[in-house]
Coordinates of C-alpha atoms and ligand atoms in Angstrom, one line a residue:
M30 CA 83.8 -44.3 64.8
S31 CA 83.9 -47.8 63.4
K32 CA 81.7 -48.6 60.4
P33 CA 78.5 -50.6 61.0
Q34 CA 79.3 -54.3 60.2
V35 CA 76.8 -56.0 57.9
A36 CA 76.6 -59.8 57.4
I37 CA 75.3 -60.7 53.9
I38 CA 74.2 -64.3 53.5
G39 CA 74.6 -65.6 49.9
A40 CA 76.6 -64.3 47.0
G41 CA 74.0 -64.7 44.3
P42 CA 72.9 -61.6 42.3
T43 CA 71.0 -60.2 45.3
G44 CA 74.0 -60.7 47.7
L45 CA 76.3 -59.2 45.2
A46 CA 74.1 -56.1 44.8
S47 CA 74.0 -55.9 48.6
I48 CA 77.8 -56.0 49.0
K49 CA 78.1 -53.3 46.3
Q50 CA 75.6 -51.1 48.0
C51 CA 77.2 -51.5 51.5
I52 CA 80.6 -50.4 50.1
A53 CA 79.0 -47.4 48.4
D54 CA 77.4 -46.4 51.7
N55 CA 80.6 -46.8 53.7
L56 CA 79.5 -49.9 55.6
D57 CA 81.6 -52.9 56.4
P58 CA 80.1 -56.0 54.6
V59 CA 81.1 -59.6 55.1
C60 CA 79.3 -62.0 52.7
F61 CA 79.1 -65.7 53.6
E62 CA 78.8 -67.9 50.5
A63 CA 78.3 -71.7 51.0
T64 CA 79.8 -72.6 47.6
S65 CA 83.2 -71.7 46.0
Y66 CA 81.7 -69.3 43.5
T67 CA 79.4 -66.3 43.0
A68 CA 75.9 -66.3 41.3
G69 CA 74.4 -68.8 43.7
L70 CA 71.2 -70.5 42.6
W71 CA 71.6 -68.9 39.2
R72 CA 74.8 -70.8 38.3
Y73 CA 74.5 -74.0 36.5
T74 CA 76.3 -76.9 38.2
E75 CA 76.6 -80.5 37.2
I76 CA 75.4 -83.1 39.7
S77 CA 78.1 -85.5 40.8
E78 CA 79.0 -87.7 43.8
E79 CA 80.7 -84.7 45.4
N80 CA 77.8 -82.3 44.5
N81 CA 74.7 -84.4 45.1
D82 CA 72.9 -81.7 46.9
P83 CA 73.4 -78.8 44.5
H84 CA 72.5 -75.2 45.3
S85 CA 71.5 -74.4 41.8
S86 CA 68.1 -75.4 40.4
C87 CA 69.2 -74.5 36.8
Y88 CA 69.0 -77.1 34.2
N89 CA 71.5 -77.0 31.4
S90 CA 69.3 -75.2 28.9
V91 CA 68.3 -72.3 31.1
V92 CA 69.9 -69.1 29.9
I93 CA 71.5 -67.2 32.8
N94 CA 73.6 -64.2 33.4
T95 CA 76.2 -65.1 36.1
S96 CA 76.8 -61.5 37.3
K97 CA 80.6 -61.6 36.5
E98 CA 80.6 -58.0 35.4
I99 CA 79.4 -56.6 38.7
V100 CA 81.8 -58.8 40.7
E101 CA 84.8 -57.5 38.7
K102 CA 83.8 -53.9 38.2
F103 CA 83.0 -53.2 41.9
Q104 CA 85.8 -55.5 43.3
L105 CA 83.4 -57.5 45.5
I106 CA 85.5 -60.7 45.9
P107 CA 87.6 -59.5 49.0
H108 CA 84.3 -59.1 50.9
I109 CA 83.1 -62.7 50.3
K110 CA 84.0 -65.7 52.5
F111 CA 83.6 -68.7 50.1
N112 CA 82.8 -72.2 51.2
T113 CA 81.3 -70.9 54.3
T114 CA 77.9 -72.0 55.5
V115 CA 75.9 -70.0 58.0
L116 CA 74.6 -72.4 60.6
N117 CA 72.6 -70.2 63.0
L118 CA 71.6 -66.6 63.6
T119 CA 70.7 -65.4 67.1
I120 CA 69.6 -62.0 68.2
L121 CA 71.5 -60.5 71.1
P122 CA 70.0 -58.3 73.9
D123 CA 71.5 -55.2 72.2
K124 CA 69.6 -56.2 69.0
R125 CA 72.8 -57.1 67.1
W126 CA 73.0 -60.6 65.5
N127 CA 75.4 -63.4 66.3
V128 CA 76.3 -65.3 63.2
R129 CA 77.6 -68.9 63.7
C130 CA 79.2 -70.4 60.6
V131 CA 81.6 -73.0 59.3
T132 CA 84.1 -72.8 56.5
K133 CA 84.9 -76.2 54.8
G134 CA 87.6 -78.0 56.6
E135 CA 87.7 -75.6 59.5
E136 CA 86.3 -75.2 63.0
E137 CA 83.0 -73.4 63.5
T138 CA 83.3 -69.6 64.3
E139 CA 81.0 -66.9 65.6
Q140 CA 80.9 -63.2 64.8
V141 CA 78.6 -60.4 65.9
F142 CA 77.1 -58.0 63.3
D143 CA 75.1 -54.8 63.5
Y144 CA 72.8 -55.9 60.7
V145 CA 72.0 -59.0 58.6
M146 CA 70.9 -59.1 55.0
V147 CA 69.6 -62.5 54.0
C148 CA 70.1 -63.1 50.2
T149 CA 69.7 -66.8 49.9
G150 CA 66.8 -66.9 47.4
H151 CA 63.8 -69.1 47.3
H152 CA 64.5 -71.8 44.8
R153 CA 66.7 -74.0 46.9
Y154 CA 64.5 -76.5 48.8
P155 CA 62.3 -78.8 46.8
R156 CA 58.6 -79.1 47.7
L157 CA 57.3 -82.6 47.1
P158 CA 53.8 -83.9 46.8
N159 CA 52.7 -86.8 49.0
Y160 CA 51.2 -89.6 46.9
Q161 CA 50.2 -93.1 48.1
G162 CA 52.8 -95.6 47.1
M163 CA 55.7 -93.2 46.6
D164 CA 57.8 -95.5 48.8
Q165 CA 56.9 -98.6 46.7
F166 CA 57.4 -97.3 43.2
Q167 CA 60.6 -98.9 41.8
G168 CA 61.4 -96.3 39.1
N169 CA 63.5 -93.2 39.6
Q170 CA 61.8 -90.3 41.4
I171 CA 63.5 -86.9 41.4
H172 CA 62.5 -83.3 42.0
S173 CA 63.1 -80.9 39.1
H174 CA 65.8 -79.2 41.2
F175 CA 68.0 -82.3 40.4
Y176 CA 67.1 -82.3 36.7
R177 CA 70.0 -81.3 34.4
V178 CA 69.9 -82.7 30.9
P179 CA 67.3 -84.6 28.8
S180 CA 69.7 -87.4 27.7
D181 CA 69.4 -89.0 31.2
F182 CA 65.9 -89.9 30.2
A183 CA 66.5 -91.2 26.6
N184 CA 64.0 -93.9 25.6
K185 CA 62.3 -93.8 29.0
R186 CA 58.7 -93.4 29.9
V187 CA 58.5 -90.4 32.1
V188 CA 55.8 -88.6 34.2
V189 CA 56.4 -85.0 34.9
V190 CA 54.2 -83.6 37.8
G191 CA 53.4 -79.8 37.7
C192 CA 52.7 -77.3 35.0
G193 CA 54.8 -74.3 36.1
N194 CA 57.7 -73.1 33.9
S195 CA 59.9 -76.0 35.1
G196 CA 57.4 -78.7 34.3
M197 CA 56.5 -77.3 30.9
D198 CA 60.1 -76.7 29.9
I199 CA 61.3 -80.1 31.1
S200 CA 58.5 -82.1 29.5
V201 CA 59.2 -80.4 26.1
E202 CA 62.9 -81.1 26.4
L203 CA 62.2 -84.7 27.3
S204 CA 59.8 -85.1 24.4
G205 CA 62.7 -85.1 22.0
V206 CA 64.4 -88.1 23.6
A207 CA 62.0 -90.0 25.9
S208 CA 59.8 -92.7 24.5
Q209 CA 56.7 -91.1 26.1
V210 CA 56.2 -88.1 28.4
Y211 CA 53.1 -87.6 30.5
I212 CA 52.5 -84.3 32.4
C213 CA 50.1 -84.1 35.3
T214 CA 48.1 -81.0 36.2
R215 CA 46.3 -80.9 39.5
R216 CA 44.1 -78.1 38.2
G217 CA 42.8 -80.4 35.5
T218 CA 43.8 -77.8 32.9
L219 CA 47.0 -76.4 31.5
P220 CA 48.1 -72.9 32.7
W221 CA 47.9 -69.8 30.5
I222 CA 50.8 -70.0 28.1
L223 CA 52.1 -66.6 27.1
P224 CA 54.4 -65.8 24.1
R225 CA 58.0 -65.3 25.2
L226 CA 58.4 -62.6 22.5
L227 CA 55.8 -60.2 21.1
H228 CA 56.7 -58.3 17.9
G229 CA 60.4 -59.2 18.6
K230 CA 60.4 -58.0 22.2
P231 CA 60.4 -60.0 25.5
I232 CA 56.8 -59.9 26.7
D233 CA 57.5 -58.4 30.1
H234 CA 58.9 -55.3 28.2
Y235 CA 55.3 -54.4 27.5
N236 CA 54.7 -53.9 31.2
S237 CA 54.2 -50.3 32.2
R238 CA 53.0 -48.4 35.2
F239 CA 49.8 -47.5 33.3
Y240 CA 49.2 -51.2 32.4
T241 CA 49.9 -52.7 35.8
T242 CA 48.6 -49.9 38.1
W243 CA 45.8 -48.2 36.4
L244 CA 44.1 -50.6 34.1
P245 CA 41.4 -52.7 35.8
S246 CA 42.1 -56.4 35.8
F247 CA 39.2 -57.2 33.5
V248 CA 40.8 -55.0 30.8
K249 CA 44.3 -56.6 31.4
N250 CA 42.8 -60.0 31.2
Y251 CA 41.0 -59.1 28.0
F252 CA 44.3 -57.9 26.4
I253 CA 46.2 -61.0 27.5
K254 CA 43.5 -63.4 26.3
R255 CA 43.4 -61.6 22.9
T256 CA 47.2 -61.7 22.7
V257 CA 47.3 -65.4 23.5
K258 CA 44.5 -66.1 21.0
T259 CA 46.2 -64.3 18.1
T260 CA 49.7 -65.6 18.8
I261 CA 49.5 -69.1 20.3
G262 CA 45.8 -70.0 20.1
P263 CA 43.9 -72.5 22.2
S264 CA 45.2 -76.0 23.2
P265 CA 45.2 -78.4 20.3
I266 CA 43.6 -81.0 22.7
P267 CA 40.1 -79.7 23.7
G268 CA 39.2 -79.2 27.3
L269 CA 42.7 -78.3 28.5
D270 CA 42.5 -74.5 28.3
P271 CA 42.6 -72.7 31.7
K272 CA 39.4 -71.9 33.4
T273 CA 40.9 -69.1 35.5
N274 CA 41.9 -65.6 34.2
P275 CA 45.5 -65.0 33.2
S276 CA 46.0 -62.6 36.1
N277 CA 45.1 -65.4 38.6
S278 CA 48.4 -67.2 38.4
H279 CA 52.1 -66.8 37.8
P280 CA 52.5 -66.9 34.0
T281 CA 54.0 -69.8 32.0
L282 CA 56.0 -68.8 29.0
K283 CA 55.8 -70.4 25.6
T284 CA 57.9 -73.4 24.6
N285 CA 56.7 -75.6 21.8
F286 CA 54.5 -77.4 24.2
Y287 CA 51.4 -77.4 21.9
D288 CA 53.4 -79.0 19.1
C289 CA 54.3 -81.8 21.4
L290 CA 50.6 -82.2 22.5
S291 CA 49.5 -82.4 18.9
N292 CA 52.1 -85.0 17.9
G293 CA 51.4 -87.0 21.1
T294 CA 54.9 -87.0 22.5
I295 CA 53.4 -85.3 25.6
I296 CA 50.1 -86.5 27.0
V297 CA 48.3 -84.5 29.7
K298 CA 47.0 -86.3 32.8
P299 CA 45.2 -85.1 35.9
N300 CA 46.9 -85.4 39.3
I301 CA 48.2 -88.8 40.5
S302 CA 46.1 -90.9 42.8
R303 CA 48.7 -93.6 43.6
L304 CA 52.0 -95.1 42.5
N305 CA 52.3 -98.9 42.3
K306 CA 55.1 -101.3 43.0
D307 CA 54.9 -102.6 39.4
N308 CA 55.7 -99.1 38.1
S309 CA 52.2 -98.3 37.0
I310 CA 50.7 -94.9 38.0
E311 CA 47.0 -94.3 38.6
F312 CA 45.4 -90.9 38.1
L313 CA 42.4 -89.2 39.6
D314 CA 40.3 -89.8 36.5
N315 CA 40.8 -93.6 37.1
T316 CA 43.1 -94.0 34.1
K317 CA 46.4 -95.8 34.5
V318 CA 49.8 -95.8 32.7
E319 CA 52.2 -98.7 32.9
N320 CA 55.9 -99.2 32.9
I321 CA 56.9 -95.8 34.0
D322 CA 60.7 -95.5 34.4
A323 CA 60.9 -92.1 36.1
I324 CA 58.8 -89.4 37.7
I325 CA 60.1 -85.8 37.8
Y326 CA 58.3 -83.7 40.4
A327 CA 58.3 -80.1 39.1
T328 CA 56.2 -79.1 42.1
G329 CA 58.0 -75.9 43.1
Y330 CA 60.1 -74.9 46.1
K331 CA 59.8 -74.4 49.9
I332 CA 60.8 -71.0 51.2
E333 CA 63.2 -72.0 54.0
F334 CA 66.0 -70.5 55.9
P335 CA 67.5 -73.4 57.9
F336 CA 69.7 -71.1 60.0
L337 CA 66.7 -69.1 61.4
D338 CA 63.7 -69.7 63.5
S339 CA 60.9 -70.0 60.8
K340 CA 58.6 -67.6 62.7
I341 CA 60.9 -64.7 62.0
V342 CA 59.9 -65.1 58.3
N343 CA 56.3 -66.4 58.5
G344 CA 55.1 -64.5 61.5
G345 CA 54.5 -67.7 63.6
G346 CA 51.4 -69.0 65.4
E347 CA 48.7 -66.4 65.3
V348 CA 49.6 -65.2 61.8
L349 CA 49.8 -68.7 60.4
K350 CA 46.3 -69.5 61.7
M351 CA 44.9 -67.0 59.1
F352 CA 46.0 -69.1 56.1
D353 CA 45.2 -72.2 54.3
E354 CA 47.4 -75.3 54.9
E355 CA 49.3 -75.2 51.6
Y356 CA 49.6 -71.4 51.5
K357 CA 51.1 -71.1 55.0
E358 CA 53.9 -73.6 54.0
N359 CA 55.4 -70.7 52.1
L360 CA 54.0 -67.7 53.9
V361 CA 56.3 -64.7 54.1
W362 CA 55.2 -62.1 56.6
L363 CA 57.6 -59.2 55.9
Y364 CA 57.0 -55.4 55.9
K365 CA 57.8 -54.0 52.5
R366 CA 58.6 -57.7 51.5
M367 CA 61.8 -57.4 53.5
F368 CA 61.4 -56.7 57.2
P369 CA 60.1 -59.0 60.0
P370 CA 58.0 -56.6 62.1
K371 CA 59.3 -57.9 65.5
Y372 CA 62.9 -58.4 64.6
P373 CA 65.0 -55.3 64.0
N374 CA 68.3 -55.2 62.1
I375 CA 67.6 -58.0 59.7
A376 CA 66.2 -58.0 56.2
F377 CA 65.3 -60.5 53.5
L378 CA 66.1 -59.6 50.0
G379 CA 64.9 -61.0 46.7
L380 CA 61.9 -62.7 48.3
V381 CA 59.5 -61.5 45.7
Q382 CA 58.4 -63.4 42.6
L383 CA 58.1 -60.7 40.1
I384 CA 56.4 -60.6 36.7
G385 CA 59.6 -59.0 35.3
A386 CA 63.3 -59.2 36.3
I387 CA 64.2 -59.5 40.0
F388 CA 67.6 -57.9 39.8
P389 CA 66.6 -54.2 39.6
L390 CA 64.4 -54.8 42.7
S391 CA 67.2 -56.6 44.6
E392 CA 69.4 -53.6 44.0
M393 CA 66.7 -51.2 45.1
Q394 CA 66.1 -53.2 48.2
A395 CA 69.8 -53.2 49.0
R396 CA 69.8 -49.4 48.6
Y397 CA 66.8 -49.0 50.8
I398 CA 68.4 -51.0 53.6
T399 CA 71.7 -49.3 53.5
S400 CA 70.0 -45.9 53.4
Q401 CA 68.2 -46.9 56.5
I402 CA 71.3 -48.2 58.3
T403 CA 73.0 -44.9 57.5
G404 CA 70.0 -42.9 58.7
H405 CA 69.2 -41.3 55.3
I406 CA 65.7 -42.6 55.5
P407 CA 63.5 -43.0 58.6
S408 CA 63.3 -46.4 60.3
H409 CA 60.2 -48.5 60.4
P410 CA 56.8 -47.4 61.7
P411 CA 55.3 -49.1 64.8
I412 CA 54.8 -52.9 64.6
S413 CA 51.1 -52.6 64.4
E414 CA 51.4 -50.5 61.2
M415 CA 53.8 -52.9 59.7
N416 CA 51.5 -55.8 60.4
K417 CA 48.6 -53.9 58.8
E418 CA 50.7 -53.3 55.6
I419 CA 51.6 -57.0 55.4
K420 CA 48.0 -58.1 56.0
E421 CA 46.7 -55.9 53.3
H422 CA 49.4 -57.1 50.9
Q423 CA 48.6 -60.7 51.6
A424 CA 44.9 -60.1 51.2
S425 CA 45.5 -58.5 47.8
L426 CA 47.5 -61.5 46.7
Q427 CA 44.9 -63.9 47.9
K428 CA 42.2 -62.0 46.1
R429 CA 44.1 -61.9 42.8
Y430 CA 45.9 -65.3 42.7
Y431 CA 44.4 -68.8 43.2
T432 CA 45.5 -70.4 46.4
S433 CA 48.8 -72.1 46.0
A434 CA 52.2 -72.3 47.7
R435 CA 53.7 -70.8 44.5
H436 CA 51.7 -67.5 44.9
T437 CA 52.7 -66.3 48.4
I438 CA 55.4 -63.9 47.2
Q439 CA 54.1 -62.7 43.9
G440 CA 54.7 -59.0 43.0
D441 CA 54.3 -56.5 40.2
Y442 CA 57.5 -55.1 38.8
F443 CA 56.6 -51.4 38.9
Q444 CA 54.6 -51.4 42.1
E445 CA 57.4 -53.1 44.0
L446 CA 60.0 -50.7 42.7
D447 CA 57.7 -47.7 43.5
N448 CA 57.0 -49.1 46.9
L449 CA 60.6 -48.4 47.8
G450 CA 61.8 -45.8 45.3
T451 CA 59.3 -43.0 45.9
I452 CA 60.7 -42.0 49.3
P453 CA 62.3 -38.6 48.6
A454 CA 65.2 -38.9 51.0
F455 CA 66.1 -42.2 49.5
L456 CA 66.2 -40.9 46.0
C457 CA 68.4 -37.9 47.0
N458 CA 70.8 -40.3 48.8
N459 CA 71.3 -42.4 45.7
Ligands
NDP2 N1 62.9 -70.6 31.7 C1 62.4 -69.9 32.8 O1 62.3 -68.7 32.7 C2 62.1 -70.7 34.0 C3 61.6 -70.0 35.1 N2 61.3 -70.7 36.2 C4 60.8 -70.0 37.4 O2 61.2 -70.7 38.6 C5 60.2 -70.6 39.5 C6 59.8 -72.0 40.0 O3 59.1 -72.6 38.9 P1 58.6 -74.2 39.0 O4 59.8 -75.0 39.4 O5 57.9 -74.5 37.8 O6 57.6 -74.2 40.3 P2 56.2 -73.5 40.5 O7 56.0 -73.4 41.9 O8 56.0 -72.3 39.7 O9 55.1 -74.6 39.8 C7 54.9 -75.7 40.5 C8 53.8 -76.6 39.8 O10 53.6 -77.8 40.5 C9 52.2 -77.9 40.8 N3 52.1 -78.5 42.2 C10 52.6 -78.0 43.3 N4 52.3 -78.9 44.3 C11 51.7 -79.9 43.8 C12 51.2 -81.1 44.3 N5 51.2 -81.4 45.6 N6 50.6 -82.0 43.4 C13 50.5 -81.7 42.1 N7 51.0 -80.6 41.5 C14 51.6 -79.7 42.4 C15 51.7 -76.5 40.8 O11 50.3 -76.5 40.7 P3 49.4 -75.2 41.1 O12 49.5 -74.2 40.0 O13 48.1 -75.9 41.3 O14 50.0 -74.7 42.4 C16 52.5 -75.9 39.6 O15 51.9 -76.3 38.4 C17 59.0 -69.8 38.9 O16 59.2 -68.5 39.2 C18 59.3 -70.0 37.4 O17 58.7 -68.9 36.7 C19 61.4 -72.1 36.2 C20 61.8 -72.7 35.1 C21 62.2 -72.1 33.9

């Protein structure tokens, strides 16, 4: 009998884990990778005329592990079709998937697969705000996806929009070279800023099952607030400390942001109300800054899969009606964070924003899927049960996090691993 054929889309860390696991389970994987290299969105690439729409969102100072070891050790390269973009996936009457793709400089081709593992990540397509006057502003406007090095902004007056990790990192980098940096927060406050290291260890290493699963959130919030108070302290500019609890948002990690606030190289502003032709910018508190050279929108990413009908990922009409306008832009309606209830033989991996590293979960997801393809673990429950699980998960996210497009795929490290790893047949098989 021939081996089941599996299409893997993307050779980033999640795609590489998927190839490795398919090989281990005696499946036949073909990985389609749009670029000429592995590591996908996690590989730093310069922006140039030839590479003006980069895959990677990494700026030069982000420290990354490009997964070279796994590629070499498990001999994954022969399974990857580089420079090959998947254009379209269609489901066939026998529930297999037709993959239409094109390799650079060649004709389009089609191939049928028993299963598809989508591993393209969620930091590829910039989300932009919509401000009055954006089309009239004469300065440079870019999304943080296109930001690479601070020297491009030397001696410039720059406005950074958004206070996630990108906005905070970039504004601090720029503060060393720009003549003035402004950062806008649409919440009116700064986010919770947590120490990167605590007693010499990365802060996420203090996560434990007991902490994340058993402690009530008011106790967790108390501990985090106390840690922040004793390590970082409050904002040096009064009135900017967050009004929500630490557990209500994706955390932001410490840079020397507060140093920059105190010496004035970064000034915090509320959201923008309009941009003007004379390069001035007005804010919601009726203040105005003049002569702005550049705006960097660090406003996060859209979760998109251009080769697929979006309702496969977000559940479509009836499901979308349940959510707020912004939240539904990035809604992911997947059973166990991977499986669209109505579409068999396809899974999305790495679509969880963990507080902790994503790579162990990607690997666990790949193992779960290949165990299911090989029949070591049971297939899915009925569609109604899958929808119920997703609905409950989304309700718990909405209860915990404030409503924002950045919070639709949040996950806790241990719960997400346990959600897959506690199935006995799965453990025995691996
Ligand atoms: N060094 C590191 O470890 C880094 C990690 N990252 C990770 O990459 C991921 C993406 O981060 P990032 O690029 O910061 O994106 P995020 O989605 O995390 O943050 C986006 C920011 O933009 C704000 N925003 C969104 N839409 C608007 C709007 N229309 N008007 C004004 N403000 C808006 C959000 O506000 P609100 O909160 O109100 O939604 C939020 O402050 C995260 O997981 C992050 O942790 C990124 C950079 C560095």
